[in-house]
Amino acid sequence: MSIQTRRERERAERERLIVTAARELAETEGWDAVTTRRLAAEIEYSQPVLYSHFKGKDAIMAAVAVQGCADLAVELRAARTAAKDPREALAAVAEAYTSFGRRRPALYDAMFTLAVDLPFATPEAPEPLWEAFRELAAVVEPIAAEGEDTGLLAETYWAGLHGLVTLMRSGRLPEPAHEQRLALLIGHFTAAL
Amino acid sequence: MSIQTRRERERAERERLIVTAARELAETEGWDAVTTRRLAAEIEYSQPVLYSHFKGKDAIMAAVAVQGCADLAVELRAARTAAKDPREALAAVAEAYTSFGRRRPALYDAMFTLAVDLPFATPEAPEPLWEAFRELAAVVEPIAAEGEDTGLLAETYWAGLHGLVTLMRSGRLPEPAHEQRLALLIGHFTAAL
DNA sequence: CAGAAATTCTAGCAGCGCTAGCCAATCTGT
DNA sequence: ACAGATTGGCTAGCGCTGCTAGAATTTCTG
C-alpha cells in the first residue's frame, strides 16, 4: 500500500513539474518555444513521458490555463476587496484583469485565447475557472440594474475586458489609449448608478 | 511594353488566385488545413511559387484578412444605413458584426485573432481595415456623450463585440445567451440617450 | 533468485514552413 | 534565324513539429 502511494505521489510531483516547466517556458519565451522536446529536456525525462501524464500538448496547456485562472482569481479578489465602494471595485477589477493580460500574455492566451479543450461555462469546468468568473460576477452584481441577470452581465463585462486586452496585445488597438478605453467601458457599465 | 504588362497582369491574376484559394480552403476546412503544400496543389503550381508572391504563409493570411475586412465593411455599412435611427443602427451593426464572426470564423480569425503582421491602428493600415473601422465609428458617433472621443468609443465598442464573438466561438461563453449579452452591451452603450 | 509487470527510452513516422540549386522556357542582340 | 543571357518554376531536401511503436531497463512478486 505504501509503495503504491509513494509512486502516486512521485507521479503527481512529476506532473506538477511538467505543468510548471510549461508555464515558465511559455511565460519567458512564448508558447512557440514550448515544444514537447524542449519540455522533456526541461524536466529531464524523455518525450514520451509527457504522454503518460497528458493526452497531448493541448492538455498540458489546459493544465497551465487552470493554474492561470487560479492566479487571476486571487488578483481579482484582492482588487475587489480592497475597493471601498461598488463603482471603485468595478474599476479596480477591470484594471487588475487587463493588467494580468498584459503582464502575463502567454498565460492569458492559454486561458482565454488559444483553443484548449477545457469545459468552460458548464458545471464540469475546473474550480479555478469558476473562482475567477465568480469574482467578475461578484463585482458586477451591485451595479446590475433592475431585472438584469448578474451572470449575463458579468459575461458581457468580461467580454469587454477580454476584447480590450486581446485587440491591444495583438497590435490592433493602440496601447497608449488603453486607460481611456477602460474608463469608457467602466463608465458605460456604471451609467445607471 | 505589352509583353511586360501581360506578364504583370498574369502575375497579379495568380496572386489573386492564391489569396482566393487560401480563403476558401480556410473557410471550408479551417486554417489548419491551409498548408503551403495544399495551397500549391490547389492553385496547380509548386510550393515555391507561393514564396515568389508572398514572404510567407503569414503574408498570405494577411492578404486574406484584408479581403475579409472589405467584406465586413460592406455588411456593416448595409446594416447601418438600413436602420432608421442611431440606436437601431448601433444594434444592427452589432448584430451584423457578431453574425459575421460566427458565420465566417476562419476569416474572422485571420482578421482579428491570429497574429498577422498587418499595421492596424496607423495611417499605413490597408484601406479596407479603415473602411470597416470607420463603419463602427460612424455608428457610434451619434451616441457619443458630450466630450467623448468618437474614435475611442468605437474602439471600446469594437472590443466588446470582439470579446463576445471570440469567447463564444471558443466555447468560453455559452452560445444560446448570445442575443441577451448583445442586448446588454448595446443597452449600456446607449444608456445616455 | 527467476519470472512478471510496470516504466522509461530509443528511434522513427508523417507532416510542417521554407529554400538552395537545377532545368527549361522565354527574350535579346546580332 | 540562331547563340547567349535571363527569367521563372520545379525537384529535392533541411530542420523542425506532435506523437507513437516497440525495445530495454528497472521494479516488484512468488
Coordinates of C-alpha atoms (C1' of nucleotides) in Angstrom, one line a residue:
Chain A
M1 CA 0.0 0.0 0.0
S2 CA 2.7 2.4 1.0
I3 CA 4.7 1.7 -2.1
Q4 CA 1.7 2.4 -4.3
T5 CA 1.0 5.7 -2.6
R6 CA 4.7 6.7 -2.8
R7 CA 4.5 6.0 -6.6
E8 CA 1.4 8.0 -7.0
R9 CA 2.9 10.8 -5.0
E10 CA 6.0 10.9 -7.2
R11 CA 3.9 10.8 -10.3
A12 CA 1.8 13.7 -9.1
E13 CA 5.0 15.5 -8.3
R14 CA 6.3 15.0 -11.8
E15 CA 3.1 16.1 -13.3
R16 CA 3.3 19.3 -11.3
L17 CA 6.9 19.7 -12.6
I18 CA 5.7 19.4 -16.2
V19 CA 3.0 22.0 -15.8
T20 CA 5.3 24.4 -14.0
A21 CA 8.0 24.0 -16.6
A22 CA 5.5 24.5 -19.4
R23 CA 4.2 27.7 -17.7
E24 CA 7.6 29.1 -17.1
L25 CA 8.9 28.3 -20.5
A26 CA 5.7 29.9 -22.1
E27 CA 6.0 33.0 -19.9
T28 CA 9.6 33.6 -20.7
E29 CA 9.8 32.6 -24.3
G30 CA 6.2 32.3 -25.5
W31 CA 4.2 29.2 -26.4
D32 CA 6.1 28.7 -29.7
A33 CA 9.1 27.8 -27.6
V34 CA 7.2 25.2 -25.7
T35 CA 7.8 22.1 -27.8
T36 CA 7.4 18.6 -26.4
R37 CA 11.2 18.0 -26.9
R38 CA 12.1 21.2 -25.1
L39 CA 9.7 20.5 -22.3
A40 CA 11.1 17.0 -21.9
A41 CA 14.6 18.3 -21.7
E42 CA 13.5 20.8 -19.1
I43 CA 12.1 18.2 -16.8
E44 CA 15.0 15.8 -17.6
Y45 CA 12.8 13.0 -18.9
S46 CA 12.3 11.7 -22.4
Q47 CA 9.5 13.0 -24.6
P48 CA 7.0 10.1 -24.3
V49 CA 6.9 10.6 -20.5
L50 CA 4.8 13.6 -21.2
Y51 CA 2.2 11.5 -22.9
S52 CA 1.9 9.2 -19.9
H53 CA 0.7 12.2 -18.0
F54 CA -1.2 14.2 -20.6
K55 CA -3.1 13.3 -23.7
G56 CA -1.1 15.8 -25.7
K57 CA 0.4 19.2 -25.8
D58 CA -3.1 20.8 -25.6
A59 CA -3.8 19.0 -22.4
I60 CA -0.6 20.4 -20.9
M61 CA -1.7 23.9 -22.0
A62 CA -5.1 23.3 -20.4
A63 CA -3.5 22.5 -17.1
V64 CA -1.4 25.6 -17.3
A65 CA -4.6 27.6 -18.1
V66 CA -6.3 26.2 -15.0
Q67 CA -3.3 27.3 -12.8
G68 CA -3.5 30.7 -14.5
C69 CA -7.2 31.1 -13.6
A70 CA -6.4 30.4 -10.0
D71 CA -3.8 33.2 -10.1
L72 CA -6.2 35.5 -11.8
A73 CA -8.9 34.8 -9.3
V74 CA -6.6 35.8 -6.5
E75 CA -5.6 39.0 -8.1
L76 CA -9.2 39.9 -8.9
R77 CA -10.3 39.2 -5.4
A78 CA -7.6 41.3 -4.0
A79 CA -8.6 44.2 -6.2
R80 CA -12.3 43.8 -5.4
T81 CA -12.0 43.5 -1.7
A82 CA -9.6 46.5 -1.4
A83 CA -12.0 48.8 -3.1
K84 CA -14.3 50.8 -0.8
D85 CA -17.5 51.0 -3.0
P86 CA -19.0 49.0 -5.8
R87 CA -18.1 51.5 -8.5
E88 CA -14.4 51.6 -7.4
A89 CA -14.4 47.8 -7.2
L90 CA -15.6 47.5 -10.8
A91 CA -12.8 49.8 -11.9
A92 CA -10.2 48.0 -9.8
V93 CA -11.2 44.6 -11.1
A94 CA -11.0 45.9 -14.7
E95 CA -7.6 47.3 -14.0
A96 CA -6.4 44.1 -12.4
Y97 CA -7.8 42.0 -15.2
T98 CA -6.3 43.9 -18.1
S99 CA -3.1 44.3 -16.1
F100 CA -2.9 40.5 -15.8
G101 CA -3.5 40.1 -19.5
R102 CA -0.7 42.4 -20.4
R103 CA 1.8 41.3 -17.7
R104 CA 1.4 37.6 -18.4
P105 CA 0.4 37.3 -22.1
A106 CA 1.3 33.6 -22.5
L107 CA -0.7 32.6 -19.5
Y108 CA -3.6 34.8 -20.6
D109 CA -3.6 33.2 -24.1
A110 CA -3.7 29.7 -22.7
M111 CA -6.6 30.7 -20.5
F112 CA -8.7 32.7 -22.9
T113 CA -7.4 32.8 -26.4
L114 CA -5.9 29.5 -27.6
A115 CA -8.1 26.6 -28.4
V116 CA -7.7 24.3 -25.4
D117 CA -10.4 21.8 -24.8
L118 CA -11.5 22.8 -21.4
P119 CA -15.1 22.8 -20.4
F120 CA -15.9 26.4 -19.6
A121 CA -19.4 27.5 -18.9
T122 CA -20.6 24.2 -17.5
P123 CA -20.7 22.7 -14.1
E124 CA -17.8 20.4 -15.2
A125 CA -15.5 23.4 -15.6
P126 CA -12.5 23.2 -13.2
E127 CA -13.0 25.1 -10.0
P128 CA -10.3 27.8 -10.6
L129 CA -12.2 28.8 -13.7
W130 CA -15.3 29.3 -11.7
E131 CA -13.4 31.1 -9.0
A132 CA -12.2 33.7 -11.5
F133 CA -15.6 34.1 -13.0
R134 CA -17.3 34.4 -9.7
E135 CA -15.0 37.3 -8.9
L136 CA -16.3 39.1 -12.0
A137 CA -19.9 38.2 -11.1
A138 CA -19.4 39.5 -7.5
V139 CA -18.1 42.8 -8.7
V140 CA -20.8 43.2 -11.3
E141 CA -23.6 42.2 -9.0
P142 CA -24.1 45.5 -7.2
I143 CA -24.2 47.5 -10.4
A144 CA -26.7 45.3 -12.1
A145 CA -29.9 47.2 -13.0
E146 CA -33.4 46.1 -12.0
G147 CA -34.1 42.8 -13.7
E148 CA -30.6 42.3 -15.2
D149 CA -29.1 38.8 -14.9
T150 CA -25.9 39.1 -12.9
G151 CA -24.3 36.2 -14.7
L152 CA -25.0 37.5 -18.1
L153 CA -23.9 41.0 -17.1
A154 CA -20.6 39.5 -15.8
E155 CA -20.1 37.6 -19.1
T156 CA -20.7 40.8 -21.1
Y157 CA -18.4 42.9 -18.9
W158 CA -15.8 40.1 -19.2
A159 CA -16.2 40.2 -23.0
G160 CA -15.5 43.9 -23.0
L161 CA -12.3 43.4 -21.0
H162 CA -11.2 40.5 -23.0
G163 CA -11.7 42.4 -26.2
L164 CA -9.7 45.3 -25.0
V165 CA -6.8 43.0 -23.9
T166 CA -6.6 40.9 -27.0
L167 CA -7.1 43.6 -29.5
M168 CA -4.5 45.7 -27.8
R169 CA -2.0 42.9 -27.3
S170 CA -2.2 41.9 -31.0
G171 CA -1.5 45.5 -32.0
R172 CA -5.0 46.1 -33.3
L173 CA -5.7 48.8 -30.7
P174 CA -3.0 51.4 -29.8
E175 CA -1.6 50.8 -26.4
P176 CA -1.3 54.4 -25.1
A177 CA -5.1 55.0 -25.1
H178 CA -5.8 51.8 -23.0
E179 CA -6.7 53.6 -19.8
Q180 CA -9.1 55.9 -21.6
R181 CA -10.9 53.0 -23.3
L182 CA -11.0 51.2 -20.0
A183 CA -12.6 54.3 -18.4
L184 CA -15.1 54.4 -21.2
L185 CA -16.1 50.8 -20.7
I186 CA -16.4 51.2 -16.9
G187 CA -18.3 54.4 -17.4
H188 CA -20.9 52.8 -19.6
F189 CA -21.4 49.9 -17.3
T190 CA -22.0 52.2 -14.3
A191 CA -24.0 54.8 -16.0
A192 CA -27.2 53.7 -14.2
L193 CA -25.7 54.4 -10.8
Chain B
M1 CA 5.8 47.1 -73.2
S2 CA 2.7 45.0 -74.0
I3 CA 4.5 41.8 -73.1
Q4 CA 5.6 43.2 -69.8
T5 CA 2.2 44.3 -68.9
R6 CA 0.7 41.0 -69.9
R7 CA 3.1 39.3 -67.6
E8 CA 2.4 41.5 -64.7
R9 CA -1.3 41.0 -65.3
E10 CA -0.9 37.3 -65.2
R11 CA 1.2 37.5 -62.1
A12 CA -1.5 39.6 -60.4
E13 CA -4.1 37.2 -61.5
R14 CA -2.2 34.3 -60.0
E15 CA -1.7 36.2 -56.8
R16 CA -5.5 36.7 -56.6
L17 CA -5.8 33.0 -57.2
I18 CA -3.6 32.2 -54.2
V19 CA -5.5 34.5 -51.9
T20 CA -8.8 33.2 -53.0
A21 CA -7.8 29.6 -52.7
A22 CA -6.4 30.3 -49.2
R23 CA -9.6 32.0 -48.1
E24 CA -11.8 29.3 -49.5
L25 CA -9.8 26.5 -48.0
A26 CA -9.7 28.2 -44.7
E27 CA -13.4 28.8 -44.7
T28 CA -14.3 25.3 -45.6
E29 CA -11.7 23.3 -43.6
G30 CA -10.1 25.8 -41.2
W31 CA -6.7 27.4 -41.2
D32 CA -5.0 24.2 -40.0
A33 CA -5.9 22.7 -43.4
V34 CA -4.2 25.6 -45.2
T35 CA -0.7 24.3 -45.6
T36 CA 1.7 25.6 -48.3
R37 CA 1.7 22.2 -50.0
R38 CA -2.1 22.0 -50.0
L39 CA -2.4 25.6 -51.3
A40 CA 0.2 24.9 -54.0
A41 CA -1.8 21.9 -55.2
E42 CA -5.0 23.9 -55.1
I43 CA -3.6 26.6 -57.5
E44 CA -1.8 23.9 -59.6
Y45 CA 1.7 25.3 -59.1
S46 CA 4.6 24.1 -57.0
Q47 CA 5.2 25.2 -53.4
P48 CA 8.0 27.8 -54.0
V49 CA 5.8 29.8 -56.3
L50 CA 3.9 31.0 -53.3
Y51 CA 7.1 32.5 -51.9
S52 CA 7.6 34.5 -55.1
H53 CA 4.3 36.3 -54.3
F54 CA 4.3 36.4 -50.5
K55 CA 7.0 36.5 -47.9
G56 CA 5.5 33.5 -46.2
K57 CA 2.3 31.9 -45.0
D58 CA 1.6 34.8 -42.6
A59 CA 1.6 37.3 -45.5
I60 CA -1.0 35.2 -47.4
M61 CA -3.2 35.2 -44.3
A62 CA -2.7 38.9 -44.0
A63 CA -3.9 39.3 -47.6
V64 CA -7.0 37.1 -46.8
A65 CA -7.6 39.3 -43.7
V66 CA -7.6 42.4 -45.8
Q67 CA -10.2 40.9 -48.1
G68 CA -12.2 39.9 -45.1
C69 CA -12.2 43.5 -43.8
A70 CA -13.6 44.7 -47.1
D71 CA -16.4 42.1 -46.8
L72 CA -17.1 43.1 -43.3
A73 CA -17.2 46.8 -44.1
V74 CA -19.8 46.1 -46.7
E75 CA -22.0 44.2 -44.3
L76 CA -21.6 46.8 -41.6
R77 CA -22.5 49.6 -43.9
A78 CA -25.6 47.8 -45.1
A79 CA -26.7 47.2 -41.6
R80 CA -26.1 50.8 -40.6
T81 CA -27.7 52.5 -43.5
A82 CA -30.8 50.3 -43.3
A83 CA -31.5 51.4 -39.7
K84 CA -33.9 54.3 -39.2
D85 CA -32.4 55.8 -36.0
P86 CA -29.0 55.8 -34.3
R87 CA -30.0 53.4 -31.6
E88 CA -31.3 50.9 -34.1
A89 CA -28.2 51.4 -36.2
L90 CA -26.0 50.5 -33.2
A91 CA -27.9 47.3 -32.6
A92 CA -28.0 46.4 -36.3
V93 CA -24.2 46.9 -36.7
A94 CA -23.6 44.8 -33.6
E95 CA -25.8 42.1 -34.9
A96 CA -24.0 42.2 -38.3
Y97 CA -20.6 42.2 -36.7
T98 CA -21.2 39.2 -34.5
S99 CA -23.1 37.4 -37.2
F100 CA -20.0 37.8 -39.5
G101 CA -17.8 36.4 -36.8
R102 CA -19.9 33.4 -36.3
R103 CA -20.7 32.8 -40.0
R104 CA -17.2 33.1 -41.2
P105 CA -15.0 32.1 -38.3
A106 CA -11.8 31.4 -40.3
L107 CA -11.9 34.7 -42.0
Y108 CA -12.7 36.5 -38.7
D109 CA -9.7 34.8 -37.0
A110 CA -7.3 35.9 -39.8
M111 CA -8.7 39.5 -39.4
F112 CA -8.8 39.8 -35.6
T113 CA -7.4 36.9 -33.7
L114 CA -4.4 35.3 -35.3
A115 CA -1.1 37.1 -35.2
V116 CA -0.6 38.5 -38.7
D117 CA 1.8 41.4 -39.1
L118 CA -0.6 43.9 -40.5
P119 CA -0.3 47.5 -39.5
F120 CA -3.6 48.2 -37.8
A121 CA -4.2 51.5 -36.0
T122 CA -1.8 53.5 -38.1
P123 CA -2.2 55.5 -41.3
E124 CA -0.3 52.7 -43.1
A125 CA -3.1 50.3 -42.4
P126 CA -4.7 48.9 -45.6
E127 CA -7.7 50.9 -46.7
P128 CA -10.3 48.0 -46.1
L129 CA -9.3 47.9 -42.5
W130 CA -10.1 51.6 -42.2
E131 CA -13.3 51.2 -44.0
A132 CA -14.5 48.6 -41.5
F133 CA -13.4 50.7 -38.6
R134 CA -15.0 53.8 -40.0
E135 CA -18.3 52.0 -40.1
L136 CA -18.0 51.3 -36.4
A137 CA -17.0 54.9 -35.8
A138 CA -19.9 56.2 -37.8
V139 CA -22.5 54.2 -36.0
V140 CA -21.1 55.1 -32.6
E141 CA -20.7 58.8 -33.3
P142 CA -24.3 59.8 -32.7
I143 CA -24.4 58.0 -29.3
A144 CA -21.2 59.6 -28.0
A145 CA -21.8 61.6 -24.9
E146 CA -20.6 65.2 -24.5
G147 CA -16.8 65.2 -24.7
E148 CA -16.4 61.5 -25.5
D149 CA -13.9 60.8 -28.3
T150 CA -15.7 59.0 -31.1
G151 CA -12.7 57.0 -32.1
L152 CA -12.0 55.7 -28.6
L153 CA -15.7 54.9 -28.1
A154 CA -15.7 53.0 -31.4
E155 CA -12.6 51.1 -30.3
T156 CA -14.2 50.3 -26.9
Y157 CA -17.5 49.2 -28.5
W158 CA -15.5 47.1 -31.0
A159 CA -13.6 45.4 -28.1
G160 CA -17.0 44.5 -26.6
L161 CA -18.2 42.9 -29.7
H162 CA -14.9 41.2 -30.4
G163 CA -14.8 39.8 -26.9
L164 CA -18.3 38.4 -27.2
V165 CA -17.5 36.8 -30.6
T166 CA -14.2 35.2 -29.6
L167 CA -15.2 34.0 -26.1
M168 CA -18.4 32.5 -27.5
R169 CA -16.7 30.9 -30.5
S170 CA -14.0 29.3 -28.3
G171 CA -16.7 27.8 -26.1
R172 CA -16.0 30.0 -23.2
L173 CA -19.4 31.7 -23.3
P174 CA -22.5 29.6 -23.9
E175 CA -23.9 30.3 -27.4
P176 CA -27.7 30.4 -26.5
A177 CA -27.5 33.5 -24.4
H178 CA -25.7 35.5 -27.1
E179 CA -28.5 37.7 -28.0
Q180 CA -29.1 38.6 -24.4
R181 CA -25.5 39.6 -23.9
L182 CA -25.5 41.6 -27.1
A183 CA -28.6 43.4 -25.8
L184 CA -26.9 44.1 -22.5
L185 CA -23.8 45.6 -24.3
I186 CA -25.9 47.7 -26.6
G187 CA -28.1 48.8 -23.7
H188 CA -25.1 50.0 -21.7
F189 CA -23.7 51.9 -24.6
T190 CA -27.0 53.7 -25.3
A191 CA -28.0 54.3 -21.7
A192 CA -27.3 58.1 -22.0
L193 CA -29.9 58.5 -24.8
Chain C
dC1 C1' 16.7 -15.5 -7.2
dA2 C1' 13.8 -16.2 -11.6
dG3 C1' 9.8 -14.6 -13.9
dA4 C1' 6.2 -11.0 -14.4
dA5 C1' 4.9 -6.4 -14.6
dA6 C1' 5.4 -1.7 -15.0
dT7 C1' 8.0 2.1 -16.6
dT8 C1' 11.2 4.7 -19.5
dC9 C1' 13.9 5.1 -23.5
dT10 C1' 15.5 5.0 -28.4
dA11 C1' 14.1 5.5 -32.9
dG12 C1' 11.1 6.8 -36.3
dC13 C1' 6.7 8.5 -38.8
dA14 C1' 4.2 11.9 -41.3
dG15 C1' 3.7 16.4 -41.8
dC16 C1' 5.1 21.4 -41.3
dG17 C1' 7.2 26.2 -43.3
dC18 C1' 10.7 27.3 -46.1
dT19 C1' 14.9 27.4 -49.5
dA20 C1' 19.0 26.1 -52.5
dG21 C1' 20.1 24.9 -56.8
dC22 C1' 18.9 22.7 -61.2
dC23 C1' 16.4 22.9 -65.6
dA24 C1' 13.5 24.7 -69.1
dA25 C1' 11.2 28.1 -71.4
dT26 C1' 11.5 32.9 -73.0
dC27 C1' 13.5 37.0 -74.5
dT28 C1' 17.6 39.7 -76.6
dG29 C1' 21.3 41.1 -79.9
dT30 C1' 23.5 40.0 -84.0
Chain D
dA1 C1' 17.2 32.7 -87.7
dC2 C1' 20.1 31.5 -84.3
dA3 C1' 23.5 31.6 -79.9
dG4 C1' 23.7 33.6 -75.4
dA5 C1' 21.6 35.7 -71.4
dT6 C1' 17.7 35.9 -68.3
dT7 C1' 13.7 34.9 -66.1
dG8 C1' 10.8 31.7 -63.7
dG9 C1' 9.2 27.2 -62.0
dC10 C1' 10.5 22.8 -60.5
dT11 C1' 12.6 18.9 -57.7
dA12 C1' 14.6 17.8 -53.7
dG13 C1' 15.8 18.4 -49.1
dC14 C1' 16.6 20.8 -44.4
dG15 C1' 15.4 21.3 -39.7
dC16 C1' 11.6 21.3 -37.1
dT17 C1' 6.9 19.8 -35.1
dG18 C1' 3.5 16.5 -32.3
dC19 C1' 3.2 12.0 -31.5
dT20 C1' 3.9 6.6 -31.0
dA21 C1' 5.6 1.6 -31.6
dG22 C1' 8.4 -1.4 -29.7
dA23 C1' 12.8 -2.4 -27.4
dA24 C1' 15.2 -2.1 -23.0
dT25 C1' 15.5 -1.4 -18.4
dT26 C1' 14.0 -1.2 -13.8
dT27 C1' 11.0 -2.7 -10.2
dC28 C1' 8.0 -5.8 -7.9
dT29 C1' 6.2 -10.6 -6.9
dG30 C1' 6.2 -15.7 -5.9

